[in-house]
PDB file of C-alpha atoms in Angstrom:
ATOM      1  CA  UNK F 233     116.786  90.131 123.351  1.00 50.00           C
ATOM      2  CA  UNK F 234     116.874  91.016 119.663  1.00 57.00           C
ATOM      3  CA  UNK F 235     119.803  92.362 117.687  1.00 60.00           C
ATOM      4  CA  UNK F 236     119.928  94.883 114.863  1.00 63.00           C
ATOM      5  CA  UNK F 237     120.142  91.946 112.453  1.00 62.00           C
ATOM      6  CA  UNK F 238     117.073  90.160 113.821  1.00 82.00           C
ATOM      7  CA  UNK F 239     114.762  92.986 114.875  1.00 92.00           C
ATOM      8  CA  UNK F 240     111.786  93.802 112.652  1.00 95.00           C
ATOM      9  CA  UNK F 241     112.295  97.514 113.285  1.00 98.00           C
ATOM     10  CA  UNK F 242     115.022 100.150 113.371  1.00 98.00           C
ATOM     11  CA  UNK F 243     115.403 103.360 115.361  1.00 98.00           C
ATOM     12  CA  UNK F 244     116.196 106.720 113.803  1.00 99.00           C
ATOM     13  CA  UNK F 245     117.259 109.752 115.843  1.00 98.00           C
ATOM     14  CA  UNK F 246     115.418 113.052 115.391  1.00 97.00           C
ATOM     15  CA  UNK F 247     118.281 115.522 115.222  1.00 97.00           C
ATOM     16  CA  UNK F 248     116.084 118.541 115.857  1.00 95.00           C
ATOM     17  CA  UNK F 249     115.692 117.200 119.411  1.00 94.00           C
ATOM     18  CA  UNK F 250     119.447 116.892 119.930  1.00 95.00           C
ATOM     19  CA  UNK F 251     121.709 119.362 121.717  1.00 93.00           C
ATOM     20  CA  UNK F 252     122.686 121.702 118.871  1.00 94.00           C
ATOM     21  CA  UNK F 253     125.573 123.173 120.852  1.00 94.00           C
ATOM     22  CA  UNK F 254     127.375 119.819 120.771  1.00 93.00           C
ATOM     23  CA  UNK F 255     125.775 118.106 117.787  1.00 96.00           C
ATOM     24  CA  UNK F 256     128.981 116.458 116.583  1.00 97.00           C
ATOM     25  CA  UNK F 257     129.528 114.759 119.926  1.00 96.00           C
ATOM     26  CA  UNK F 258     125.840 113.900 120.110  1.00 95.00           C
ATOM     27  CA  UNK F 259     126.050 112.065 116.783  1.00 97.00           C
ATOM     28  CA  UNK F 260     129.087 110.127 118.003  1.00 96.00           C
ATOM     29  CA  UNK F 261     127.107 109.073 121.068  1.00 96.00           C
ATOM     30  CA  UNK F 262     124.186 108.021 118.867  1.00 97.00           C
ATOM     31  CA  UNK F 263     126.498 105.872 116.755  1.00 97.00           C
ATOM     32  CA  UNK F 264     128.034 104.319 119.855  1.00 96.00           C
ATOM     33  CA  UNK F 265     124.543 103.528 121.118  1.00 96.00           C
ATOM     34  CA  UNK F 266     123.677 101.676 117.932  1.00 96.00           C
ATOM     35  CA  UNK F 267     121.263 104.103 116.287  1.00 98.00           C
ATOM     36  CA  UNK F 268     120.616 102.978 112.702  1.00 98.00           C
ATOM     37  CA  UNK F 269     119.915 106.307 110.980  1.00 99.00           C
ATOM     38  CA  UNK F 270     119.351 110.043 111.455  1.00 99.00           C
ATOM     39  CA  UNK F 271     116.067 111.912 110.959  1.00 99.00           C
ATOM     40  CA  UNK F 272     116.523 115.429 109.564  1.00 99.00           C
ATOM     41  CA  UNK F 273     113.541 117.792 109.851  1.00 97.00           C
ATOM     42  CA  UNK F 274     113.281 120.545 107.244  1.00 98.00           C
ATOM     43  CA  UNK F 275     110.589 123.179 107.896  1.00 96.00           C
ATOM     44  CA  UNK F 276     109.684 126.478 106.256  1.00 95.00           C
ATOM     45  CA  UNK F 277     107.334 128.073 108.844  1.00 94.00           C
ATOM     46  CA  UNK F 278     104.586 127.867 106.221  1.00 94.00           C
ATOM     47  CA  UNK F 279     103.577 124.213 106.051  1.00 94.00           C
ATOM     48  CA  UNK F 280     104.270 123.971 109.782  1.00 94.00           C
ATOM     49  CA  UNK F 281     104.601 126.817 112.328  1.00 90.00           C
ATOM     50  CA  UNK F 282     108.367 126.799 112.845  1.00 91.00           C
ATOM     51  CA  UNK F 283     111.724 126.648 111.091  1.00 93.00           C
ATOM     52  CA  UNK F 284     113.848 123.516 110.947  1.00 94.00           C
ATOM     53  CA  UNK F 285     117.254 122.323 109.798  1.00 96.00           C
ATOM     54  CA  UNK F 286     119.000 123.319 106.564  1.00 96.00           C
ATOM     55  CA  UNK F 287     121.155 121.694 103.841  1.00 98.00           C
ATOM     56  CA  UNK F 288     124.394 123.317 104.999  1.00 98.00           C
ATOM     57  CA  UNK F 289     123.956 121.628 108.354  1.00 98.00           C
ATOM     58  CA  UNK F 290     123.222 118.343 106.610  1.00 98.00           C
ATOM     59  CA  UNK F 291     126.497 118.604 104.685  1.00 99.00           C
ATOM     60  CA  UNK F 292     128.410 119.162 107.929  1.00 98.00           C
ATOM     61  CA  UNK F 293     126.709 116.156 109.500  1.00 98.00           C
ATOM     62  CA  UNK F 294     127.474 114.002 106.465  1.00 99.00           C
ATOM     63  CA  UNK F 295     131.157 114.892 106.822  1.00 98.00           C
ATOM     64  CA  UNK F 296     131.310 113.174 110.229  1.00 98.00           C
ATOM     65  CA  UNK F 297     129.028 110.150 109.813  1.00 98.00           C
ATOM     66  CA  UNK F 298     128.149 107.452 107.303  1.00 98.00           C
ATOM     67  CA  UNK F 299     124.734 106.799 108.856  1.00 99.00           C
ATOM     68  CA  UNK F 300     121.738 107.113 106.516  1.00 99.00           C
ATOM     69  CA  UNK F 301     120.133 110.558 106.758  1.00 99.00           C
ATOM     70  CA  UNK F 302     116.392 110.762 106.097  1.00 99.00           C
ATOM     71  CA  UNK F 303     115.053 114.221 105.234  1.00 99.00           C
ATOM     72  CA  UNK F 304     111.489 114.893 106.405  1.00 98.00           C
ATOM     73  CA  UNK F 305     110.357 117.778 104.200  1.00 98.00           C
ATOM     74  CA  UNK F 306     107.693 119.717 106.106  1.00 97.00           C
ATOM     75  CA  UNK F 307     107.646 122.475 103.491  1.00 97.00           C
ATOM     76  CA  UNK F 308     105.289 123.870 100.877  1.00 96.00           C
ATOM     77  CA  UNK F 309     107.541 122.757  98.004  1.00 95.00           C
ATOM     78  CA  UNK F 310     110.717 120.683  98.248  1.00 96.00           C
ATOM     79  CA  UNK F 311     111.217 120.263  94.491  1.00 97.00           C
ATOM     80  CA  UNK F 312     113.572 123.238  93.921  1.00 97.00           C
ATOM     81  CA  UNK F 313     115.858 121.968  96.699  1.00 97.00           C
ATOM     82  CA  UNK F 314     115.946 118.227  96.053  1.00 98.00           C
ATOM     83  CA  UNK F 315     119.347 118.197  94.345  1.00 98.00           C
ATOM     84  CA  UNK F 316     120.765 120.492  97.036  1.00 98.00           C
ATOM     85  CA  UNK F 317     119.782 118.100  99.802  1.00 99.00           C
ATOM     86  CA  UNK F 318     120.982 115.029  97.908  1.00 99.00           C
ATOM     87  CA  UNK F 319     124.348 116.653  97.173  1.00 99.00           C
ATOM     88  CA  UNK F 320     124.595 117.559 100.857  1.00 99.00           C
ATOM     89  CA  UNK F 321     124.266 113.879 101.752  1.00 99.00           C
ATOM     90  CA  UNK F 322     120.596 112.981 102.109  1.00 99.00           C
ATOM     91  CA  UNK F 323     119.910 109.261 101.753  1.00 99.00           C
ATOM     92  CA  UNK F 324     116.118 109.604 101.627  1.00 99.00           C
ATOM     93  CA  UNK F 325     113.769 112.551 101.081  1.00 99.00           C
ATOM     94  CA  UNK F 326     110.160 112.322 102.268  1.00 99.00           C
ATOM     95  CA  UNK F 327     107.883 115.157 101.105  1.00 98.00           C
ATOM     96  CA  UNK F 328     104.396 115.561 102.537  1.00 98.00           C
ATOM     97  CA  UNK F 329     101.642 114.499 100.155  1.00 97.00           C
ATOM     98  CA  UNK F 330      99.497 117.370 101.463  1.00 97.00           C
ATOM     99  CA  UNK F 331     101.880 120.007 100.100  1.00 94.00           C
ATOM    100  CA  UNK F 332     102.568 118.552  96.647  1.00 91.00           C
ATOM    101  CA  UNK F 333     100.080 118.827  93.820  1.00 89.00           C
ATOM    102  CA  UNK F 334     102.416 116.797  91.645  1.00 94.00           C
ATOM    103  CA  UNK F 335     103.616 114.129  94.065  1.00 96.00           C
ATOM    104  CA  UNK F 336     104.698 111.677  91.365  1.00 97.00           C
ATOM    105  CA  UNK F 337     106.913 114.345  89.792  1.00 97.00           C
ATOM    106  CA  UNK F 338     108.540 115.162  93.129  1.00 98.00           C
ATOM    107  CA  UNK F 339     109.205 111.485  93.872  1.00 98.00           C
ATOM    108  CA  UNK F 340     110.739 110.993  90.426  1.00 98.00           C
ATOM    109  CA  UNK F 341     113.016 113.995  90.936  1.00 98.00           C
ATOM    110  CA  UNK F 342     114.195 112.544  94.241  1.00 99.00           C
ATOM    111  CA  UNK F 343     115.021 109.178  92.683  1.00 98.00           C
ATOM    112  CA  UNK F 344     116.640 110.777  89.631  1.00 98.00           C
ATOM    113  CA  UNK F 345     118.862 112.794  91.977  1.00 98.00           C
ATOM    114  CA  UNK F 346     120.102 109.548  93.528  1.00 98.00           C
ATOM    115  CA  UNK F 347     118.168 109.319  96.795  1.00 99.00           C
ATOM    116  CA  UNK F 348     115.419 107.045  98.046  1.00 98.00           C
ATOM    117  CA  UNK F 349     111.947 108.557  97.805  1.00 99.00           C
ATOM    118  CA  UNK F 350     109.336 108.494 100.530  1.00 98.00           C
ATOM    119  CA  UNK F 351     105.990 110.073 101.290  1.00 98.00           C
ATOM    120  CA  UNK F 352     104.832 111.589 104.576  1.00 98.00           C
ATOM    121  CA  UNK F 353     101.165 111.655 105.594  1.00 98.00           C
ATOM    122  CA  UNK F 354      99.389 113.638 108.277  1.00 96.00           C
ATOM    123  CA  UNK F 355      96.898 111.752 110.434  1.00 94.00           C
ATOM    124  CA  UNK F 356      93.763 112.917 108.586  1.00 95.00           C
ATOM    125  CA  UNK F 357      95.174 112.127 105.136  1.00 97.00           C
ATOM    126  CA  UNK F 358      93.703 108.881 103.745  1.00 97.00           C
ATOM    127  CA  UNK F 359      96.011 106.117 102.595  1.00 97.00           C
ATOM    128  CA  UNK F 360      94.457 105.954  99.129  1.00 96.00           C
ATOM    129  CA  UNK F 361      96.504 109.000  98.096  1.00 96.00           C
ATOM    130  CA  UNK F 362      99.351 106.495  97.721  1.00 96.00           C
ATOM    131  CA  UNK F 363      97.531 104.132  95.362  1.00 95.00           C
ATOM    132  CA  UNK F 364      99.231 105.337  92.195  1.00 95.00           C
ATOM    133  CA  UNK F 365     102.716 105.961  93.586  1.00 96.00           C
ATOM    134  CA  UNK F 366     103.357 102.703  95.438  1.00 94.00           C
ATOM    135  CA  UNK F 367     105.945 101.717  92.840  1.00 95.00           C
ATOM    136  CA  UNK F 368     107.746 105.026  93.328  1.00 96.00           C
ATOM    137  CA  UNK F 369     108.410 104.993  97.077  1.00 98.00           C
ATOM    138  CA  UNK F 370     110.683 103.113  99.466  1.00 98.00           C
ATOM    139  CA  UNK F 371     109.123 104.416 102.680  1.00 98.00           C
ATOM    140  CA  UNK F 372     105.881 105.911 103.963  1.00 98.00           C
ATOM    141  CA  UNK F 373     106.048 108.011 107.084  1.00 98.00           C
ATOM    142  CA  UNK F 374     102.897 108.367 109.156  1.00 98.00           C
ATOM    143  CA  UNK F 375     102.602 111.350 111.464  1.00 97.00           C
ATOM    144  CA  UNK F 376     101.356 110.238 114.873  1.00 96.00           C
ATOM    145  CA  UNK F 377     101.034 113.860 115.994  1.00 92.00           C
ATOM    146  CA  UNK F 378     100.282 117.105 114.197  1.00 87.00           C
ATOM    147  CA  UNK F 379     103.574 118.040 112.504  1.00 82.00           C
ATOM    148  CA  UNK F 380     105.995 120.770 113.425  1.00 66.00           C
ATOM    149  CA  UNK F 381     105.792 120.743 117.233  1.00 69.00           C
ATOM    150  CA  UNK F 382     108.165 118.682 119.362  1.00 67.00           C
ATOM    151  CA  UNK F 383     106.758 116.778 122.331  1.00 62.00           C
ATOM    152  CA  UNK F 384     103.089 116.427 121.395  1.00 71.00           C
ATOM    153  CA  UNK F 385     101.326 113.287 122.607  1.00 83.00           C
ATOM    154  CA  UNK F 386     100.416 110.363 120.380  1.00 91.00           C
ATOM    155  CA  UNK F 387      97.085 110.532 118.555  1.00 92.00           C
ATOM    156  CA  UNK F 388      95.885 106.941 119.230  1.00 94.00           C
ATOM    157  CA  UNK F 389      94.025 106.544 115.935  1.00 95.00           C
ATOM    158  CA  UNK F 390      97.348 106.325 114.130  1.00 97.00           C
ATOM    159  CA  UNK F 391      97.684 102.754 115.425  1.00 98.00           C
ATOM    160  CA  UNK F 392      94.802 101.600 113.232  1.00 98.00           C
ATOM    161  CA  UNK F 393      96.335 103.506 110.347  1.00 98.00           C
ATOM    162  CA  UNK F 394      99.589 101.573 110.793  1.00 98.00           C
ATOM    163  CA  UNK F 395      97.661  98.298 110.616  1.00 98.00           C
ATOM    164  CA  UNK F 396      95.809  99.445 107.501  1.00 97.00           C
ATOM    165  CA  UNK F 397      99.044 100.522 105.849  1.00 97.00           C
ATOM    166  CA  UNK F 398     100.692  97.183 106.583  1.00 97.00           C
ATOM    167  CA  UNK F 399      97.805  95.423 104.825  1.00 96.00           C
ATOM    168  CA  UNK F 400      98.088  97.816 101.897  1.00 93.00           C
ATOM    169  CA  UNK F 401     101.807  97.058 101.587  1.00 92.00           C
ATOM    170  CA  UNK F 402     101.425  93.276 101.711  1.00 91.00           C
ATOM    171  CA  UNK F 403     104.085  91.799  99.447  1.00 89.00           C
ATOM    172  CA  UNK F 404     105.896  95.123  98.958  1.00 93.00           C
ATOM    173  CA  UNK F 405     109.296  96.035 100.384  1.00 93.00           C
ATOM    174  CA  UNK F 406     108.235  99.448 101.686  1.00 96.00           C
ATOM    175  CA  UNK F 407     109.241 100.769 105.103  1.00 98.00           C
ATOM    176  CA  UNK F 408     106.592 102.096 107.487  1.00 98.00           C
ATOM    177  CA  UNK F 409     108.040 104.928 109.559  1.00 99.00           C
ATOM    178  CA  UNK F 410     106.298 106.595 112.505  1.00 98.00           C
ATOM    179  CA  UNK F 411     107.089 110.168 113.519  1.00 97.00           C
ATOM    180  CA  UNK F 412     105.774 111.640 116.761  1.00 94.00           C
ATOM    181  CA  UNK F 413     104.363 110.075 119.879  1.00 93.00           C
ATOM    182  CA  UNK F 414     107.028 107.373 120.025  1.00 96.00           C
ATOM    183  CA  UNK F 415     107.513 106.487 123.695  1.00 95.00           C
ATOM    184  CA  UNK F 416     108.568 103.346 125.576  1.00 96.00           C
ATOM    185  CA  UNK F 417     104.850 102.731 126.142  1.00 96.00           C
ATOM    186  CA  UNK F 418     103.648 103.226 122.554  1.00 97.00           C
ATOM    187  CA  UNK F 419     106.599 101.893 120.565  1.00 98.00           C
ATOM    188  CA  UNK F 420     105.942  98.147 121.080  1.00 98.00           C
ATOM    189  CA  UNK F 421     102.363  98.459 119.822  1.00 98.00           C
ATOM    190  CA  UNK F 422     103.518 100.491 116.820  1.00 98.00           C
ATOM    191  CA  UNK F 423     105.935  97.725 115.871  1.00 98.00           C
ATOM    192  CA  UNK F 424     103.317  95.061 116.539  1.00 98.00           C
ATOM    193  CA  UNK F 425     100.960  96.860 114.143  1.00 97.00           C
ATOM    194  CA  UNK F 426     103.588  96.940 111.393  1.00 97.00           C
ATOM    195  CA  UNK F 427     105.925  99.898 111.905  1.00 98.00           C
ATOM    196  CA  UNK F 428     109.471  99.173 110.733  1.00 98.00           C
ATOM    197  CA  UNK F 429     111.177 102.459 111.644  1.00 99.00           C
ATOM    198  CA  UNK F 430     110.547 104.677 114.675  1.00 99.00           C
ATOM    199  CA  UNK F 431     111.603 108.311 114.969  1.00 98.00           C
ATOM    200  CA  UNK F 432     113.104 108.824 118.423  1.00 97.00           C
ATOM    201  CA  UNK F 433     113.147 112.259 120.001  1.00 94.00           C
ATOM    202  CA  UNK F 434     112.553 114.029 123.290  1.00 91.00           C
ATOM    203  CA  UNK F 435     110.199 111.339 124.626  1.00 91.00           C
ATOM    204  CA  UNK F 436     112.715 108.533 124.220  1.00 94.00           C
ATOM    205  CA  UNK F 437     116.432 109.046 123.651  1.00 96.00           C
ATOM    206  CA  UNK F 438     117.040 112.784 124.088  1.00 94.00           C
ATOM    207  CA  UNK F 439     116.542 113.367 127.798  1.00 86.00           C
ATOM    208  CA  UNK F 440     118.467 116.236 129.356  1.00 82.00           C
ATOM    209  CA  UNK F 441     121.246 114.952 131.565  1.00 82.00           C
ATOM    210  CA  UNK F 442     120.826 111.326 130.505  1.00 86.00           C
ATOM    211  CA  UNK F 443     123.119 109.113 128.422  1.00 91.00           C
ATOM    212  CA  UNK F 444     121.880 108.828 124.827  1.00 94.00           C
ATOM    213  CA  UNK F 445     123.456 105.411 124.254  1.00 93.00           C
ATOM    214  CA  UNK F 446     121.803 104.021 127.376  1.00 95.00           C
ATOM    215  CA  UNK F 447     118.445 105.480 126.361  1.00 96.00           C
ATOM    216  CA  UNK F 448     118.682 103.744 122.977  1.00 97.00           C
ATOM    217  CA  UNK F 449     119.495 100.432 124.638  1.00 96.00           C
ATOM    218  CA  UNK F 450     116.657 100.847 127.145  1.00 96.00           C
ATOM    219  CA  UNK F 451     114.140 101.575 124.380  1.00 97.00           C
ATOM    220  CA  UNK F 452     115.246  98.575 122.329  1.00 97.00           C
ATOM    221  CA  UNK F 453     115.019  96.305 125.359  1.00 97.00           C
ATOM    222  CA  UNK F 454     111.545  97.608 126.208  1.00 97.00           C
ATOM    223  CA  UNK F 455     110.267  97.037 122.680  1.00 98.00           C
ATOM    224  CA  UNK F 456     111.865  93.596 122.409  1.00 97.00           C
ATOM    225  CA  UNK F 457     110.489  92.473 125.778  1.00 96.00           C
ATOM    226  CA  UNK F 458     106.956  93.519 124.835  1.00 95.00           C
ATOM    227  CA  UNK F 459     107.092  91.754 121.471  1.00 92.00           C
ATOM    228  CA  UNK F 460     107.760  88.325 122.988  1.00 79.00           C
TER     229      UNK F 460
END
């Protein structure tokens, strides 16, 4: 069995799937279970068909945990709010390349504000959009479902995209994060293809009536066993 120090991947908890009525306790349970970071979905009901979490909530979360918080910006334009999210406690901000005409500028603003910069790609978006910003990002997040809807099933073609991205990143210290479709069945193959961070939500660790810490442990054990 692997440990957090020896595994080639980490798990991040999708907070939008958590129980909002007891979020503070939920985060404590996540920490106890060994989760390595928190995934914070921001949505504007324009880029995707629903609303998400907000910076005031992020600030409250930051006040009770030191875990890294990765902001997934599913919005038409994150630039006016970058400093707000960083001041609230964001560790990383990942805007979608599809919604930013000036991606390099947005990434620079994120880094200048003191956070790590990432880029999120929908399934149909080709990887070559990253060619001229590879030196400006610490993580690329691939959507394995269409964004904005919790619980959608994995689109299998993303597995080849993970492999292609790993080849593209050869020799670079850039994380490959997968959002959507992460299940005990799909996660091992995602890691095998090159994923280094998996977003865990309603299909893995947030199951009504089940212990979050135990679900994290079960998922890690399943992935580790299938990587042997």
